[in-house]
Short mmCIF file of C-alpha atoms in Angstrom, two decimals:
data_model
loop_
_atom_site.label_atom_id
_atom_site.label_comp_id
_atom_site.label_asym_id
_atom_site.label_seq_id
_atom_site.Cartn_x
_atom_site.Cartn_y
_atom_site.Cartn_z
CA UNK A 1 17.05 3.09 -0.35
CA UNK A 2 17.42 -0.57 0.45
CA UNK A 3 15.30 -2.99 2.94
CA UNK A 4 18.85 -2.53 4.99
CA UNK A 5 18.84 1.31 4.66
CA UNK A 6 15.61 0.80 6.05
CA UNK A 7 16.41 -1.50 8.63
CA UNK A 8 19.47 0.22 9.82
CA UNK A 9 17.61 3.86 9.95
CA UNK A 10 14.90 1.65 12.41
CA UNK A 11 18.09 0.73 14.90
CA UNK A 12 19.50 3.50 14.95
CA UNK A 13 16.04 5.61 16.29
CA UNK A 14 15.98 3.08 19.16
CA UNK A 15 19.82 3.25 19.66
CA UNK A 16 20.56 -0.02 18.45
CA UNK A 17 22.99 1.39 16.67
CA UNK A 18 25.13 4.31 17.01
CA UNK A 19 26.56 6.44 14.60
CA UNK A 20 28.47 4.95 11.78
CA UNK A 21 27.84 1.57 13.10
CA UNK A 22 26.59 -0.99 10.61
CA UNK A 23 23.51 -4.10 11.77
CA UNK A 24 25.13 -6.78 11.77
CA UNK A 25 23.57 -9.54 9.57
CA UNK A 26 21.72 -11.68 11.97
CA UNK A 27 20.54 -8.18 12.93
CA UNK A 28 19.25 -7.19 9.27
CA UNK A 29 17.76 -10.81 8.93
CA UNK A 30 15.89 -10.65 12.03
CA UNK A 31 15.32 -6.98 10.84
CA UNK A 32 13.64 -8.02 7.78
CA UNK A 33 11.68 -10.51 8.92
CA UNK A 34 9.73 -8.11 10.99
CA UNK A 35 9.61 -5.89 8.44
CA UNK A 36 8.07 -7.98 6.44
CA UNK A 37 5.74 -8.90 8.65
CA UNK A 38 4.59 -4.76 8.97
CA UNK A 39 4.38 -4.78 5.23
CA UNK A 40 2.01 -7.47 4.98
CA UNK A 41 0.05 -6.46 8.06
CA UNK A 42 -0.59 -3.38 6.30
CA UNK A 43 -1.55 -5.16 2.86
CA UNK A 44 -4.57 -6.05 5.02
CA UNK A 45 -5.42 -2.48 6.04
CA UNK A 46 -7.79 -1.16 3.10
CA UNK A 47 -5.66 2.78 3.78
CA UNK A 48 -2.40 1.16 3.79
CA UNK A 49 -2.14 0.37 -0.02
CA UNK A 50 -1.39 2.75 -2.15
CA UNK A 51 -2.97 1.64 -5.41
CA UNK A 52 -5.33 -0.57 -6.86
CA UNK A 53 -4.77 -2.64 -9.66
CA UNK A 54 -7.32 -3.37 -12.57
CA UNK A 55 -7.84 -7.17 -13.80
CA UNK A 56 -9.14 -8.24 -16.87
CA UNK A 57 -9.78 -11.54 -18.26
CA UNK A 58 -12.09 -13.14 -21.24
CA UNK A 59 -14.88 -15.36 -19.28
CA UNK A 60 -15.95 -18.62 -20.20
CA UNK A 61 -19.40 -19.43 -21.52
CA UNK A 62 -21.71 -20.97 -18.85
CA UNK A 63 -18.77 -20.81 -16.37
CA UNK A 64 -19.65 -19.20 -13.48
CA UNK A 65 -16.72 -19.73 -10.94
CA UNK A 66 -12.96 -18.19 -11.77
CA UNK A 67 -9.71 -19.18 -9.39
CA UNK A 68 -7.38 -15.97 -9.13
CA UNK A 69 -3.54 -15.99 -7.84
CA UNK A 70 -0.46 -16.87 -9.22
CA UNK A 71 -1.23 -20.17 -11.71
CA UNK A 72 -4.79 -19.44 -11.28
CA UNK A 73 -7.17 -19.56 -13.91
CA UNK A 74 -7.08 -15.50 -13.52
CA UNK A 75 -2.82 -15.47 -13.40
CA UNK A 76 -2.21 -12.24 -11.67
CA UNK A 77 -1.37 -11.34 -8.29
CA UNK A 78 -4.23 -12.57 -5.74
CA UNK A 79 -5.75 -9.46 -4.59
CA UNK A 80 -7.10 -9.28 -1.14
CA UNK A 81 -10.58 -7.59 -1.42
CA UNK A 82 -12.61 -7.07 -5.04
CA UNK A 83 -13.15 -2.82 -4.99
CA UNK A 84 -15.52 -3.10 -7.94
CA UNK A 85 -15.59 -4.64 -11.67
CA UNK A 86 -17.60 -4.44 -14.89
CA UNK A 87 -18.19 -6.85 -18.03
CA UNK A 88 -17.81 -5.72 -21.22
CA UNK A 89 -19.69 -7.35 -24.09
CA UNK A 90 -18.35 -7.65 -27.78
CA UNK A 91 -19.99 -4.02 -28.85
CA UNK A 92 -17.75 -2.36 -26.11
CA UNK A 93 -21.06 -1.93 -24.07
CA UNK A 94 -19.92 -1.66 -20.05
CA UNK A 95 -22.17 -2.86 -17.60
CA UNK A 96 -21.08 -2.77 -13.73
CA UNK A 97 -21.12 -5.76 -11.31
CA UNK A 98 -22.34 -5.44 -7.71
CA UNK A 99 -20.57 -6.91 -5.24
CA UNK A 100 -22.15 -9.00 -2.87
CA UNK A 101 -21.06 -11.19 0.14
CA UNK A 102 -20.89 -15.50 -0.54
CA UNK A 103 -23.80 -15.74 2.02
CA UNK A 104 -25.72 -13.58 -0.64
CA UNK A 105 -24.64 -15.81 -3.28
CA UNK A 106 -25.27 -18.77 -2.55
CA UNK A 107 -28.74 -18.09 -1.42
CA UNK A 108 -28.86 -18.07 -5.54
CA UNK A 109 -30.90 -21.73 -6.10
CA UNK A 110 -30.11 -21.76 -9.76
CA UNK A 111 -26.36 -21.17 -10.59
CA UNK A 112 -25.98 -22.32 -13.34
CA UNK A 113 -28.38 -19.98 -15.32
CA UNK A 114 -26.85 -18.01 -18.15
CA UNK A 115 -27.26 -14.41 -18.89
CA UNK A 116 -25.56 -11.02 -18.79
CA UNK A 117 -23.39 -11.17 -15.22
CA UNK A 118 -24.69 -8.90 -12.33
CA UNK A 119 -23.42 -10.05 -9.11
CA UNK A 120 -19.92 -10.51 -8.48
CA UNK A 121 -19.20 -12.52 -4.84
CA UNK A 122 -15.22 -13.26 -3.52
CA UNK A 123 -13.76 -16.10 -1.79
CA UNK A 124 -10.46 -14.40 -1.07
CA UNK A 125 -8.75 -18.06 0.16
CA UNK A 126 -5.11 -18.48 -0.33
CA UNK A 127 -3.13 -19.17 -1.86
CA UNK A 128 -5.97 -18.74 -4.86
CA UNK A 129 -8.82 -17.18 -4.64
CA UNK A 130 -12.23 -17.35 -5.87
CA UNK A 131 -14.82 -15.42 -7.47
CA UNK A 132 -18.33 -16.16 -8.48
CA UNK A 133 -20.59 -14.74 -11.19
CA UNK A 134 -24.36 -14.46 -11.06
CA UNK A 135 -26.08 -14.77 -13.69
CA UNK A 136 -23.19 -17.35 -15.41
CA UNK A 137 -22.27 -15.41 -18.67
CA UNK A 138 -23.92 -16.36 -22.33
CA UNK A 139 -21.34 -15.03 -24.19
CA UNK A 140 -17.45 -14.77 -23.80
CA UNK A 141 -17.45 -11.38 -22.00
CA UNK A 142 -14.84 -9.20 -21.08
CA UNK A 143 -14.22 -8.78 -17.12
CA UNK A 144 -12.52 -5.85 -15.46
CA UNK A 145 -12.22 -6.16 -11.80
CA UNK A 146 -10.17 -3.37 -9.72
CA UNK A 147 -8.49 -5.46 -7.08
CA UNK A 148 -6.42 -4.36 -3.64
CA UNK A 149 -3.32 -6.37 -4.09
CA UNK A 150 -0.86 -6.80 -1.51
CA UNK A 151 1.95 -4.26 -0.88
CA UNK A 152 4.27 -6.82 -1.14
CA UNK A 153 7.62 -8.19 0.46
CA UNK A 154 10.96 -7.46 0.27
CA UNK A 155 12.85 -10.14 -0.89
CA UNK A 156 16.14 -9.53 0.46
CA UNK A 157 18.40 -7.35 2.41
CA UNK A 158 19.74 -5.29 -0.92
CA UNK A 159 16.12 -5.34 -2.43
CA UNK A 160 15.61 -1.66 -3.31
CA UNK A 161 12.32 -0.23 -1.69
CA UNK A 162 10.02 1.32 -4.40
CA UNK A 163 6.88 2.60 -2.35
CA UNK A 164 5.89 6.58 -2.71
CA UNK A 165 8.13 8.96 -0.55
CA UNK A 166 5.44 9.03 1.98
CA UNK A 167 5.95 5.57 2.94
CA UNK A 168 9.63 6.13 3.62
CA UNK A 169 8.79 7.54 7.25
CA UNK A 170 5.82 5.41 8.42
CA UNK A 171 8.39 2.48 7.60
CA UNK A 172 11.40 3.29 9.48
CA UNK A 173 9.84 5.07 12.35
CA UNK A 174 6.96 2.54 12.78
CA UNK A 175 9.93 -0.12 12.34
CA UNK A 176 11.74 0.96 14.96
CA UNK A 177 8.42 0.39 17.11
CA UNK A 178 8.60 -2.93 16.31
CA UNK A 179 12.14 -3.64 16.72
CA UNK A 180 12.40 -2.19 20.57
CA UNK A 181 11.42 -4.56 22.33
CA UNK A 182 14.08 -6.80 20.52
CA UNK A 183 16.70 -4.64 21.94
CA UNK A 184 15.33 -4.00 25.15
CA UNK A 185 15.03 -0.67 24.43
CA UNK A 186 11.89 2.09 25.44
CA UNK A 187 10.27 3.83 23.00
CA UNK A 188 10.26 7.54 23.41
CA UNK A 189 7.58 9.36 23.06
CA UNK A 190 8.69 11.33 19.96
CA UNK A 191 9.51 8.53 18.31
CA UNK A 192 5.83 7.28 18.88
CA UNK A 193 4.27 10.51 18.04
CA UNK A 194 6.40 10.32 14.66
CA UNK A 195 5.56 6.87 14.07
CA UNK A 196 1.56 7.50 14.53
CA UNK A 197 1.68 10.36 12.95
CA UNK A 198 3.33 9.31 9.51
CA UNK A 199 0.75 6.45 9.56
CA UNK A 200 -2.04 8.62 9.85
CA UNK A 201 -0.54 10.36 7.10
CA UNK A 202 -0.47 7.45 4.63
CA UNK A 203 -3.91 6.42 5.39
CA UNK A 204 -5.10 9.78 4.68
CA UNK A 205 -3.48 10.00 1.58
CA UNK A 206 -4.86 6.26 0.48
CA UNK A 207 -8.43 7.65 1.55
CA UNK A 208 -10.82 7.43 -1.58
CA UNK A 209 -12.69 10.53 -2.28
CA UNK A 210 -15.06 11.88 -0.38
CA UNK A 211 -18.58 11.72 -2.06
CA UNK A 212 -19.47 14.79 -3.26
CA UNK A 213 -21.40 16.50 -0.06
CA UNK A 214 -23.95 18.54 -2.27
CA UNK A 215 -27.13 16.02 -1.81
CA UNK A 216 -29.83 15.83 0.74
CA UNK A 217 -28.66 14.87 4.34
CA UNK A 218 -29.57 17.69 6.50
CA UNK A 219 -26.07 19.57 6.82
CA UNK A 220 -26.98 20.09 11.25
CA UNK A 221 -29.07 18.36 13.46
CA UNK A 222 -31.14 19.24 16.91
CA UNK A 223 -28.18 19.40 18.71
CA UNK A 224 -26.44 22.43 16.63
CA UNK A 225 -23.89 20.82 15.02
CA UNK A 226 -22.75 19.66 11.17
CA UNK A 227 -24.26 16.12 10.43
CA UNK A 228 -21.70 13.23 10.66
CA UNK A 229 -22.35 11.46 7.37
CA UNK A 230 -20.03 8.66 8.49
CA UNK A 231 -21.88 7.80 11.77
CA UNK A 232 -25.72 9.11 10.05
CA UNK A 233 -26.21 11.64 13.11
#
């Protein structure tokens, strides 16, 4: 299926199109412009992407501050948010890196001293970002960083789309949301119960696993009920 496919199958749900009738292609340009637009509005949404990707790259002795992005000192995608990362030393020895926020960081009043990185803080400007290492590293370590890169445009109109099946759906019929209004059209309300609920879906599917619930929070409180671990009550 191409961005068009796509495109078209969004029309025709609003009755932009009828049956058998093609977009024409200021109608598939203006279609892919807002579907681009979805796509990276959902590259913002941690349960929108379906798949992290891992980073590595050889660090710099007494270098404490790395650029990331395309022609970046890190060359490789930008990613939007740092999940979690480790250093690995020249014996193979792993050791993880917390991540912290920049206010954290730069509370820090020596930066430049070396050692064995523990604290890993991101400046996710654009079109490169940042990230900052605390303790700067001693030795030429190893770093691994699992990063939440974008989902990615589609370039053109004949640009084949690649997501999981799952995402087939949540595009057209959250599309076709989208497009309405264009095409003075109302939405109906199956069409918005489809398109909410094959988003749900997605993000469901992205969720990360639950920690395992065998530990010490009280499974009910006073009030009868199972413990929210989400809310703490």
């Amino acid at each position: 299926m191409t961005a068009k496919d796509l495109i078209t199958s969004a029309m025709k749900k609003i009755g932009a199109l009828g049956p058998g009738e093609a977009a024409e292609s200021h109608e598939v340009e203006d279609g892919l412009a807002a579907l681009n637009r979805m796509l990276n509005l959902w590259s913002a949404k941690r349960l929108m992407v379906y798949a992290t990707t891992q980073i590595s790259h050889t660090m710099t002795i007494a270098t404490a501050s790395y650029t990331i992005g395309s022609g970046a000192t890190v060359n490789t995608t930008r990613p939007m948010r740092i999940l979690s990362g480790f250093i690995r030393d020249s014996n193979s020895v792993d050791t993880p890196l917390k991540i912290r926020p920049l206010d954290d960081y730069n509370t820090f009043t020596d930066k430049t001293l070396q050692g064995r990185p523990e604290v890993i803080a991101y400046r996710p400007s654009f079109p490169l970002g940042t990230f900052y290492l605390y303790p700067a590293p001693q030795e030429a370590y190893t770093i691994y960083l699992e990063g939440q890169i974008p989902l990615g445009e589609l370039a053109s109109a004949s640009t084949e789309f690649t997501f999981p099946g799952e995402y087939e759906e949540a595009v057209i019929y959250n599309l076709a949301v989208r497009l309405a209004a264009d095409y003075g059209r109302t939405i109906t309300a199956e069409i918005a119960a489809i398109a909410a609920d094959a988003y749900k879906t997605v993000r469901e599917l992205n969720a990360p696993p639950v920690p395992d619930a065998d530990t010490d929070i009280p499974r009910s409180t006073s009030r009868g009920s199972y413990m929210d671990i989400y809310r703490g009550y």
